[in-house]
Amino acid sequence: KSDGNVYGTMHGGLGASLVDVCSSVAILSKCERWGVSTDMQISYLKGAPVGEQIDIVAKCDRAGKTLAFSSCFIYNEKGDLLLKGQHTKFMGTPHVQLDN
């Protein structure tokens, strides 16, 4: 319930956090480097009632030497697109060890 807004649907800030985390993991899995966000764009298409299961699909669209681009999509149980986001990260940080 604490993740909801006054309308009983998922709070937009939670949706933004999910895009941030999931798209960052998608980038990390491809280029094995941490980065910092430079841009994030989110479109809220439909509300998700609190307690409803959601599915998240995130992918790294491109990872270059200094910038990485990712996309994230959140769907409801019926497969309706609820939220879509794009995330750009500056990748100037050193490689991170991923052996855990």
PDB file of N, CA and C in Angstrom:
ATOM      1  N   LYS A   1       0.805  -1.199   0.000  1.00  0.00           N
ATOM      2  CA  LYS A   1       0.000   0.000   0.000  1.00  0.00           C
ATOM      3  C   LYS A   1       0.850   1.265   0.000  1.00  0.00           C
ATOM      4  N   SER A   2       2.011   1.206   0.599  1.00  0.00           N
ATOM      5  CA  SER A   2       2.849   2.398   0.657  1.00  0.00           C
ATOM      6  C   SER A   2       3.425   2.748  -0.711  1.00  0.00           C
ATOM      7  N   ASP A   3       3.318   1.858  -1.691  1.00  0.00           N
ATOM      8  CA  ASP A   3       3.823   2.128  -3.030  1.00  0.00           C
ATOM      9  C   ASP A   3       2.748   2.702  -3.941  1.00  0.00           C
ATOM     10  N   GLY A   4       1.586   3.005  -3.372  1.00  0.00           N
ATOM     11  CA  GLY A   4       0.483   3.511  -4.170  1.00  0.00           C
ATOM     12  C   GLY A   4       0.324   5.018  -4.051  1.00  0.00           C
ATOM     13  N   ASN A   5      -0.476   5.552  -4.941  1.00  0.00           N
ATOM     14  CA  ASN A   5      -0.807   6.973  -4.891  1.00  0.00           C
ATOM     15  C   ASN A   5      -2.222   7.127  -4.323  1.00  0.00           C
ATOM     16  N   VAL A   6      -2.769   8.324  -4.351  1.00  0.00           N
ATOM     17  CA  VAL A   6      -4.094   8.561  -3.778  1.00  0.00           C
ATOM     18  C   VAL A   6      -5.203   7.866  -4.570  1.00  0.00           C
ATOM     19  N   TYR A   7      -4.908   7.405  -5.781  1.00  0.00           N
ATOM     20  CA  TYR A   7      -5.893   6.715  -6.613  1.00  0.00           C
ATOM     21  C   TYR A   7      -5.842   5.200  -6.466  1.00  0.00           C
ATOM     22  N   GLY A   8      -4.937   4.712  -5.611  1.00  0.00           N
ATOM     23  CA  GLY A   8      -4.819   3.276  -5.398  1.00  0.00           C
ATOM     24  C   GLY A   8      -4.046   2.549  -6.479  1.00  0.00           C
ATOM     25  N   THR A   9      -3.285   3.295  -7.258  1.00  0.00           N
ATOM     26  CA  THR A   9      -2.440   2.673  -8.276  1.00  0.00           C
ATOM     27  C   THR A   9      -0.971   2.917  -7.944  1.00  0.00           C
ATOM     28  N   MET A  10      -0.088   2.210  -8.658  1.00  0.00           N
ATOM     29  CA  MET A  10       1.346   2.324  -8.416  1.00  0.00           C
ATOM     30  C   MET A  10       1.787   3.783  -8.544  1.00  0.00           C
ATOM     31  N   HIS A  11       2.518   4.262  -7.562  1.00  0.00           N
ATOM     32  CA  HIS A  11       3.028   5.635  -7.563  1.00  0.00           C
ATOM     33  C   HIS A  11       4.011   5.807  -8.712  1.00  0.00           C
ATOM     34  N   GLY A  12       3.949   6.953  -9.383  1.00  0.00           N
ATOM     35  CA  GLY A  12       4.844   7.227 -10.498  1.00  0.00           C
ATOM     36  C   GLY A  12       6.313   7.190 -10.116  1.00  0.00           C
ATOM     37  N   GLY A  13       6.614   7.576  -8.880  1.00  0.00           N
ATOM     38  CA  GLY A  13       8.003   7.523  -8.413  1.00  0.00           C
ATOM     39  C   GLY A  13       8.520   6.101  -8.332  1.00  0.00           C
ATOM     40  N   LEU A  14       7.636   5.172  -7.965  1.00  0.00           N
ATOM     41  CA  LEU A  14       8.031   3.764  -7.941  1.00  0.00           C
ATOM     42  C   LEU A  14       8.289   3.271  -9.358  1.00  0.00           C
ATOM     43  N   GLY A  15       7.433   3.664 -10.293  1.00  0.00           N
ATOM     44  CA  GLY A  15       7.652   3.285 -11.684  1.00  0.00           C
ATOM     45  C   GLY A  15       8.985   3.800 -12.194  1.00  0.00           C
ATOM     46  N   ALA A  16       9.318   5.041 -11.854  1.00  0.00           N
ATOM     47  CA  ALA A  16      10.596   5.621 -12.266  1.00  0.00           C
ATOM     48  C   ALA A  16      11.769   4.872 -11.641  1.00  0.00           C
ATOM     49  N   SER A  17      11.632   4.495 -10.373  1.00  0.00           N
ATOM     50  CA  SER A  17      12.696   3.732  -9.703  1.00  0.00           C
ATOM     51  C   SER A  17      12.890   2.372 -10.350  1.00  0.00           C
ATOM     52  N   LEU A  18      11.787   1.722 -10.722  1.00  0.00           N
ATOM     53  CA  LEU A  18      11.885   0.417 -11.388  1.00  0.00           C
ATOM     54  C   LEU A  18      12.590   0.545 -12.733  1.00  0.00           C
ATOM     55  N   VAL A  19      12.271   1.583 -13.487  1.00  0.00           N
ATOM     56  CA  VAL A  19      12.964   1.817 -14.759  1.00  0.00           C
ATOM     57  C   VAL A  19      14.450   2.041 -14.508  1.00  0.00           C
ATOM     58  N   ASP A  20      14.787   2.853 -13.530  1.00  0.00           N
ATOM     59  CA  ASP A  20      16.182   3.155 -13.206  1.00  0.00           C
ATOM     60  C   ASP A  20      16.947   1.879 -12.872  1.00  0.00           C
ATOM     61  N   VAL A  21      16.434   1.093 -11.948  1.00  0.00           N
ATOM     62  CA  VAL A  21      17.139  -0.102 -11.483  1.00  0.00           C
ATOM     63  C   VAL A  21      17.203  -1.172 -12.570  1.00  0.00           C
ATOM     64  N   CYS A  22      16.067  -1.481 -13.183  1.00  0.00           N
ATOM     65  CA  CYS A  22      16.041  -2.578 -14.158  1.00  0.00           C
ATOM     66  C   CYS A  22      16.849  -2.256 -15.409  1.00  0.00           C
ATOM     67  N   SER A  23      16.764  -1.029 -15.893  1.00  0.00           N
ATOM     68  CA  SER A  23      17.549  -0.677 -17.075  1.00  0.00           C
ATOM     69  C   SER A  23      19.041  -0.588 -16.744  1.00  0.00           C
ATOM     70  N   SER A  24      19.370  -0.201 -15.529  1.00  0.00           N
ATOM     71  CA  SER A  24      20.777  -0.186 -15.106  1.00  0.00           C
ATOM     72  C   SER A  24      21.346  -1.604 -15.055  1.00  0.00           C
ATOM     73  N   VAL A  25      20.578  -2.544 -14.557  1.00  0.00           N
ATOM     74  CA  VAL A  25      21.025  -3.939 -14.516  1.00  0.00           C
ATOM     75  C   VAL A  25      21.193  -4.480 -15.938  1.00  0.00           C
ATOM     76  N   ALA A  26      20.297  -4.100 -16.843  1.00  0.00           N
ATOM     77  CA  ALA A  26      20.427  -4.535 -18.241  1.00  0.00           C
ATOM     78  C   ALA A  26      21.733  -4.023 -18.846  1.00  0.00           C
ATOM     79  N   ILE A  27      22.065  -2.774 -18.579  1.00  0.00           N
ATOM     80  CA  ILE A  27      23.329  -2.205 -19.076  1.00  0.00           C
ATOM     81  C   ILE A  27      24.514  -2.910 -18.421  1.00  0.00           C
ATOM     82  N   LEU A  28      24.457  -3.090 -17.123  1.00  0.00           N
ATOM     83  CA  LEU A  28      25.550  -3.733 -16.390  1.00  0.00           C
ATOM     84  C   LEU A  28      25.804  -5.146 -16.903  1.00  0.00           C
ATOM     85  N   SER A  29      24.737  -5.868 -17.240  1.00  0.00           N
ATOM     86  CA  SER A  29      24.907  -7.248 -17.716  1.00  0.00           C
ATOM     87  C   SER A  29      25.583  -7.299 -19.081  1.00  0.00           C
ATOM     88  N   LYS A  30      25.509  -6.218 -19.834  1.00  0.00           N
ATOM     89  CA  LYS A  30      26.119  -6.203 -21.157  1.00  0.00           C
ATOM     90  C   LYS A  30      27.543  -5.672 -21.150  1.00  0.00           C
ATOM     91  N   CYS A  31      27.812  -4.623 -20.380  1.00  0.00           N
ATOM     92  CA  CYS A  31      29.143  -4.013 -20.479  1.00  0.00           C
ATOM     93  C   CYS A  31      29.957  -4.101 -19.190  1.00  0.00           C
ATOM     94  N   GLU A  32      29.420  -4.684 -18.141  1.00  0.00           N
ATOM     95  CA  GLU A  32      30.136  -4.950 -16.897  1.00  0.00           C
ATOM     96  C   GLU A  32      30.828  -3.715 -16.315  1.00  0.00           C
ATOM     97  N   ARG A  33      30.175  -2.556 -16.452  1.00  0.00           N
ATOM     98  CA  ARG A  33      30.679  -1.325 -15.857  1.00  0.00           C
ATOM     99  C   ARG A  33      29.520  -0.592 -15.216  1.00  0.00           C
ATOM    100  N   TRP A  34      29.805   0.088 -14.122  1.00  0.00           N
ATOM    101  CA  TRP A  34      28.813   0.964 -13.522  1.00  0.00           C
ATOM    102  C   TRP A  34      28.803   2.266 -14.291  1.00  0.00           C
ATOM    103  N   GLY A  35      27.710   2.958 -14.237  1.00  0.00           N
ATOM    104  CA  GLY A  35      27.626   4.276 -14.860  1.00  0.00           C
ATOM    105  C   GLY A  35      26.765   5.184 -14.010  1.00  0.00           C
ATOM    106  N   VAL A  36      26.630   6.404 -14.450  1.00  0.00           N
ATOM    107  CA  VAL A  36      25.754   7.355 -13.773  1.00  0.00           C
ATOM    108  C   VAL A  36      24.717   7.846 -14.783  1.00  0.00           C
ATOM    109  N   SER A  37      23.515   8.061 -14.300  1.00  0.00           N
ATOM    110  CA  SER A  37      22.419   8.481 -15.175  1.00  0.00           C
ATOM    111  C   SER A  37      22.659   9.885 -15.707  1.00  0.00           C
ATOM    112  N   THR A  38      22.416  10.040 -17.001  1.00  0.00           N
ATOM    113  CA  THR A  38      22.459  11.371 -17.606  1.00  0.00           C
ATOM    114  C   THR A  38      21.084  11.797 -18.095  1.00  0.00           C
ATOM    115  N   ASP A  39      20.222  10.827 -18.372  1.00  0.00           N
ATOM    116  CA  ASP A  39      18.889  11.144 -18.870  1.00  0.00           C
ATOM    117  C   ASP A  39      17.974   9.948 -18.642  1.00  0.00           C
ATOM    118  N   MET A  40      16.742  10.245 -18.264  1.00  0.00           N
ATOM    119  CA  MET A  40      15.741   9.190 -18.129  1.00  0.00           C
ATOM    120  C   MET A  40      14.406   9.779 -18.557  1.00  0.00           C
ATOM    121  N   GLN A  41      13.728   9.108 -19.471  1.00  0.00           N
ATOM    122  CA  GLN A  41      12.442   9.562 -19.976  1.00  0.00           C
ATOM    123  C   GLN A  41      11.431   8.458 -19.725  1.00  0.00           C
ATOM    124  N   ILE A  42      10.290   8.817 -19.154  1.00  0.00           N
ATOM    125  CA  ILE A  42       9.275   7.825 -18.800  1.00  0.00           C
ATOM    126  C   ILE A  42       7.914   8.288 -19.295  1.00  0.00           C
ATOM    127  N   SER A  43       7.179   7.370 -19.908  1.00  0.00           N
ATOM    128  CA  SER A  43       5.793   7.622 -20.310  1.00  0.00           C
ATOM    129  C   SER A  43       4.893   6.698 -19.508  1.00  0.00           C
ATOM    130  N   TYR A  44       3.936   7.283 -18.805  1.00  0.00           N
ATOM    131  CA  TYR A  44       2.967   6.532 -18.007  1.00  0.00           C
ATOM    132  C   TYR A  44       1.708   6.367 -18.862  1.00  0.00           C
ATOM    133  N   LEU A  45       1.411   5.134 -19.258  1.00  0.00           N
ATOM    134  CA  LEU A  45       0.328   4.884 -20.200  1.00  0.00           C
ATOM    135  C   LEU A  45      -0.957   4.420 -19.534  1.00  0.00           C
ATOM    136  N   LYS A  46      -0.824   3.687 -18.429  1.00  0.00           N
ATOM    137  CA  LYS A  46      -1.992   3.129 -17.763  1.00  0.00           C
ATOM    138  C   LYS A  46      -1.609   2.819 -16.315  1.00  0.00           C
ATOM    139  N   GLY A  47      -2.537   3.012 -15.399  1.00  0.00           N
ATOM    140  CA  GLY A  47      -2.266   2.748 -13.993  1.00  0.00           C
ATOM    141  C   GLY A  47      -2.269   1.258 -13.668  1.00  0.00           C
ATOM    142  N   ALA A  48      -1.480   0.892 -12.670  1.00  0.00           N
ATOM    143  CA  ALA A  48      -1.434  -0.482 -12.163  1.00  0.00           C
ATOM    144  C   ALA A  48      -1.978  -0.470 -10.742  1.00  0.00           C
ATOM    145  N   PRO A  49      -3.139  -1.091 -10.500  1.00  0.00           N
ATOM    146  CA  PRO A  49      -3.669  -1.120  -9.133  1.00  0.00           C
ATOM    147  C   PRO A  49      -2.666  -1.740  -8.162  1.00  0.00           C
ATOM    148  N   VAL A  50      -2.588  -1.172  -6.969  1.00  0.00           N
ATOM    149  CA  VAL A  50      -1.691  -1.708  -5.942  1.00  0.00           C
ATOM    150  C   VAL A  50      -2.056  -3.171  -5.705  1.00  0.00           C
ATOM    151  N   GLY A  51      -1.054  -4.029  -5.676  1.00  0.00           N
ATOM    152  CA  GLY A  51      -1.257  -5.458  -5.456  1.00  0.00           C
ATOM    153  C   GLY A  51      -1.321  -6.267  -6.738  1.00  0.00           C
ATOM    154  N   GLU A  52      -1.485  -5.611  -7.872  1.00  0.00           N
ATOM    155  CA  GLU A  52      -1.530  -6.321  -9.147  1.00  0.00           C
ATOM    156  C   GLU A  52      -0.120  -6.720  -9.566  1.00  0.00           C
ATOM    157  N   GLN A  53       0.012  -7.922 -10.099  1.00  0.00           N
ATOM    158  CA  GLN A  53       1.317  -8.380 -10.582  1.00  0.00           C
ATOM    159  C   GLN A  53       1.697  -7.592 -11.824  1.00  0.00           C
ATOM    160  N   ILE A  54       2.972  -7.239 -11.916  1.00  0.00           N
ATOM    161  CA  ILE A  54       3.492  -6.573 -13.106  1.00  0.00           C
ATOM    162  C   ILE A  54       4.672  -7.380 -13.633  1.00  0.00           C
ATOM    163  N   ASP A  55       4.922  -7.225 -14.919  1.00  0.00           N
ATOM    164  CA  ASP A  55       6.072  -7.849 -15.560  1.00  0.00           C
ATOM    165  C   ASP A  55       6.947  -6.739 -16.128  1.00  0.00           C
ATOM    166  N   ILE A  56       8.246  -6.873 -15.937  1.00  0.00           N
ATOM    167  CA  ILE A  56       9.188  -5.848 -16.378  1.00  0.00           C
ATOM    168  C   ILE A  56      10.159  -6.459 -17.380  1.00  0.00           C
ATOM    169  N   VAL A  57      10.320  -5.783 -18.505  1.00  0.00           N
ATOM    170  CA  VAL A  57      11.277  -6.193 -19.529  1.00  0.00           C
ATOM    171  C   VAL A  57      12.234  -5.022 -19.732  1.00  0.00           C
ATOM    172  N   ALA A  58      13.519  -5.270 -19.537  1.00  0.00           N
ATOM    173  CA  ALA A  58      14.528  -4.227 -19.719  1.00  0.00           C
ATOM    174  C   ALA A  58      15.633  -4.767 -20.609  1.00  0.00           C
ATOM    175  N   LYS A  59      16.151  -3.914 -21.478  1.00  0.00           N
ATOM    176  CA  LYS A  59      17.242  -4.341 -22.359  1.00  0.00           C
ATOM    177  C   LYS A  59      18.206  -3.200 -22.582  1.00  0.00           C
ATOM    178  N   CYS A  60      19.435  -3.572 -22.821  1.00  0.00           N
ATOM    179  CA  CYS A  60      20.462  -2.605 -23.182  1.00  0.00           C
ATOM    180  C   CYS A  60      20.409  -2.455 -24.700  1.00  0.00           C
ATOM    181  N   ASP A  61      20.073  -1.276 -25.170  1.00  0.00           N
ATOM    182  CA  ASP A  61      19.960  -1.045 -26.608  1.00  0.00           C
ATOM    183  C   ASP A  61      21.324  -0.843 -27.266  1.00  0.00           C
ATOM    184  N   ARG A  62      22.219  -0.181 -26.558  1.00  0.00           N
ATOM    185  CA  ARG A  62      23.572   0.048 -27.069  1.00  0.00           C
ATOM    186  C   ARG A  62      24.472   0.457 -25.920  1.00  0.00           C
ATOM    187  N   ALA A  63      25.669  -0.105 -25.907  1.00  0.00           N
ATOM    188  CA  ALA A  63      26.663   0.273 -24.902  1.00  0.00           C
ATOM    189  C   ALA A  63      27.949   0.630 -25.633  1.00  0.00           C
ATOM    190  N   GLY A  64      28.303   1.902 -25.589  1.00  0.00           N
ATOM    191  CA  GLY A  64      29.530   2.372 -26.218  1.00  0.00           C
ATOM    192  C   GLY A  64      30.616   2.602 -25.180  1.00  0.00           C
ATOM    193  N   LYS A  65      31.644   3.326 -25.571  1.00  0.00           N
ATOM    194  CA  LYS A  65      32.759   3.590 -24.662  1.00  0.00           C
ATOM    195  C   LYS A  65      32.374   4.545 -23.542  1.00  0.00           C
ATOM    196  N   THR A  66      31.529   5.530 -23.844  1.00  0.00           N
ATOM    197  CA  THR A  66      31.186   6.518 -22.827  1.00  0.00           C
ATOM    198  C   THR A  66      29.708   6.585 -22.481  1.00  0.00           C
ATOM    199  N   LEU A  67      28.836   6.139 -23.378  1.00  0.00           N
ATOM    200  CA  LEU A  67      27.391   6.184 -23.121  1.00  0.00           C
ATOM    201  C   LEU A  67      26.754   4.830 -23.356  1.00  0.00           C
ATOM    202  N   ALA A  68      25.720   4.549 -22.577  1.00  0.00           N
ATOM    203  CA  ALA A  68      24.927   3.338 -22.762  1.00  0.00           C
ATOM    204  C   ALA A  68      23.457   3.741 -22.756  1.00  0.00           C
ATOM    205  N   PHE A  69      22.671   3.059 -23.586  1.00  0.00           N
ATOM    206  CA  PHE A  69      21.257   3.367 -23.754  1.00  0.00           C
ATOM    207  C   PHE A  69      20.438   2.113 -23.485  1.00  0.00           C
ATOM    208  N   SER A  70      19.368   2.267 -22.730  1.00  0.00           N
ATOM    209  CA  SER A  70      18.530   1.109 -22.413  1.00  0.00           C
ATOM    210  C   SER A  70      17.058   1.488 -22.502  1.00  0.00           C
ATOM    211  N   SER A  71      16.228   0.454 -22.597  1.00  0.00           N
ATOM    212  CA  SER A  71      14.774   0.610 -22.636  1.00  0.00           C
ATOM    213  C   SER A  71      14.164  -0.300 -21.582  1.00  0.00           C
ATOM    214  N   CYS A  72      13.025   0.127 -21.045  1.00  0.00           N
ATOM    215  CA  CYS A  72      12.338  -0.659 -20.027  1.00  0.00           C
ATOM    216  C   CYS A  72      10.832  -0.549 -20.263  1.00  0.00           C
ATOM    217  N   PHE A  73      10.142  -1.684 -20.152  1.00  0.00           N
ATOM    218  CA  PHE A  73       8.706  -1.738 -20.360  1.00  0.00           C
ATOM    219  C   PHE A  73       8.068  -2.471 -19.189  1.00  0.00           C
ATOM    220  N   ILE A  74       6.988  -1.922 -18.668  1.00  0.00           N
ATOM    221  CA  ILE A  74       6.258  -2.555 -17.567  1.00  0.00           C
ATOM    222  C   ILE A  74       4.852  -2.888 -18.057  1.00  0.00           C
ATOM    223  N   TYR A  75       4.462  -4.153 -17.875  1.00  0.00           N
ATOM    224  CA  TYR A  75       3.170  -4.670 -18.332  1.00  0.00           C
ATOM    225  C   TYR A  75       2.338  -5.149 -17.146  1.00  0.00           C
ATOM    226  N   ASN A  76       1.014  -5.166 -17.309  1.00  0.00           N
ATOM    227  CA  ASN A  76       0.160  -5.782 -16.294  1.00  0.00           C
ATOM    228  C   ASN A  76      -0.032  -7.255 -16.623  1.00  0.00           C
ATOM    229  N   GLU A  77      -0.831  -7.943 -15.810  1.00  0.00           N
ATOM    230  CA  GLU A  77      -1.050  -9.384 -15.983  1.00  0.00           C
ATOM    231  C   GLU A  77      -1.680  -9.714 -17.336  1.00  0.00           C
ATOM    232  N   LYS A  78      -2.444  -8.788 -17.891  1.00  0.00           N
ATOM    233  CA  LYS A  78      -3.110  -9.006 -19.178  1.00  0.00           C
ATOM    234  C   LYS A  78      -2.183  -8.750 -20.362  1.00  0.00           C
ATOM    235  N   GLY A  79      -1.015  -8.193 -20.097  1.00  0.00           N
ATOM    236  CA  GLY A  79      -0.077  -7.861 -21.164  1.00  0.00           C
ATOM    237  C   GLY A  79      -0.211  -6.439 -21.672  1.00  0.00           C
ATOM    238  N   ASP A  80      -1.040  -5.625 -21.006  1.00  0.00           N
ATOM    239  CA  ASP A  80      -1.172  -4.223 -21.388  1.00  0.00           C
ATOM    240  C   ASP A  80       0.085  -3.457 -20.976  1.00  0.00           C
ATOM    241  N   LEU A  81       0.569  -2.602 -21.844  1.00  0.00           N
ATOM    242  CA  LEU A  81       1.736  -1.777 -21.531  1.00  0.00           C
ATOM    243  C   LEU A  81       1.318  -0.649 -20.594  1.00  0.00           C
ATOM    244  N   LEU A  82       1.927  -0.606 -19.413  1.00  0.00           N
ATOM    245  CA  LEU A  82       1.599   0.392 -18.398  1.00  0.00           C
ATOM    246  C   LEU A  82       2.547   1.578 -18.430  1.00  0.00           C
ATOM    247  N   LEU A  83       3.807   1.296 -18.665  1.00  0.00           N
ATOM    248  CA  LEU A  83       4.848   2.312 -18.552  1.00  0.00           C
ATOM    249  C   LEU A  83       5.985   1.932 -19.484  1.00  0.00           C
ATOM    250  N   LYS A  84       6.557   2.918 -20.127  1.00  0.00           N
ATOM    251  CA  LYS A  84       7.757   2.663 -20.924  1.00  0.00           C
ATOM    252  C   LYS A  84       8.785   3.731 -20.604  1.00  0.00           C
ATOM    253  N   GLY A  85      10.026   3.324 -20.552  1.00  0.00           N
ATOM    254  CA  GLY A  85      11.078   4.256 -20.199  1.00  0.00           C
ATOM    255  C   GLY A  85      12.327   4.045 -21.021  1.00  0.00           C
ATOM    256  N   GLN A  86      13.087   5.111 -21.159  1.00  0.00           N
ATOM    257  CA  GLN A  86      14.398   5.064 -21.789  1.00  0.00           C
ATOM    258  C   GLN A  86      15.391   5.683 -20.823  1.00  0.00           C
ATOM    259  N   HIS A  87      16.590   5.119 -20.791  1.00  0.00           N
ATOM    260  CA  HIS A  87      17.575   5.512 -19.791  1.00  0.00           C
ATOM    261  C   HIS A  87      18.933   5.614 -20.475  1.00  0.00           C
ATOM    262  N   THR A  88      19.626   6.705 -20.247  1.00  0.00           N
ATOM    263  CA  THR A  88      20.978   6.903 -20.762  1.00  0.00           C
ATOM    264  C   THR A  88      21.922   7.048 -19.572  1.00  0.00           C
ATOM    265  N   LYS A  89      23.074   6.372 -19.667  1.00  0.00           N
ATOM    266  CA  LYS A  89      24.061   6.448 -18.591  1.00  0.00           C
ATOM    267  C   LYS A  89      25.432   6.783 -19.173  1.00  0.00           C
ATOM    268  N   PHE A  90      26.179   7.607 -18.440  1.00  0.00           N
ATOM    269  CA  PHE A  90      27.581   7.865 -18.746  1.00  0.00           C
ATOM    270  C   PHE A  90      28.374   6.711 -18.161  1.00  0.00           C
ATOM    271  N   MET A  91      29.208   6.085 -18.975  1.00  0.00           N
ATOM    272  CA  MET A  91      29.895   4.858 -18.568  1.00  0.00           C
ATOM    273  C   MET A  91      31.393   5.076 -18.383  1.00  0.00           C
ATOM    274  N   GLY A  92      31.781   6.198 -17.839  1.00  0.00           N
ATOM    275  CA  GLY A  92      33.200   6.511 -17.688  1.00  0.00           C
ATOM    276  C   GLY A  92      33.851   5.903 -16.458  1.00  0.00           C
ATOM    277  N   THR A  93      33.131   5.055 -15.726  1.00  0.00           N
ATOM    278  CA  THR A  93      33.681   4.457 -14.519  1.00  0.00           C
ATOM    279  C   THR A  93      34.378   3.140 -14.854  1.00  0.00           C
ATOM    280  N   PRO A  94      35.290   2.682 -14.001  1.00  0.00           N
ATOM    281  CA  PRO A  94      36.042   1.451 -14.283  1.00  0.00           C
ATOM    282  C   PRO A  94      35.136   0.205 -14.262  1.00  0.00           C
ATOM    283  N   HIS A  95      35.672  -0.859 -14.825  1.00  0.00           N
ATOM    284  CA  HIS A  95      34.957  -2.145 -14.825  1.00  0.00           C
ATOM    285  C   HIS A  95      34.690  -2.601 -13.392  1.00  0.00           C
ATOM    286  N   VAL A  96      33.585  -3.307 -13.203  1.00  0.00           N
ATOM    287  CA  VAL A  96      33.227  -3.826 -11.887  1.00  0.00           C
ATOM    288  C   VAL A  96      33.332  -5.349 -11.917  1.00  0.00           C
ATOM    289  N   GLN A  97      33.785  -5.946 -10.833  1.00  0.00           N
ATOM    290  CA  GLN A  97      33.919  -7.392 -10.747  1.00  0.00           C
ATOM    291  C   GLN A  97      32.547  -8.003 -10.494  1.00  0.00           C
ATOM    292  N   LEU A  98      32.127  -8.977 -11.311  1.00  0.00           N
ATOM    293  CA  LEU A  98      30.796  -9.570 -11.203  1.00  0.00           C
ATOM    294  C   LEU A  98      30.829 -11.054 -10.866  1.00  0.00           C
ATOM    295  N   ASP A  99      31.732 -11.498 -10.024  1.00  0.00           N
ATOM    296  CA  ASP A  99      31.839 -12.928  -9.768  1.00  0.00           C
ATOM    297  C   ASP A  99      30.938 -13.438  -8.659  1.00  0.00           C
ATOM    298  N   ASN A 100      30.036 -12.688  -8.109  1.00  0.00           N
ATOM    299  CA  ASN A 100      29.111 -13.185  -7.065  1.00  0.00           C
ATOM    300  C   ASN A 100      27.865 -13.693  -7.695  1.00  0.00           C
TER     301      ASN A 100
END
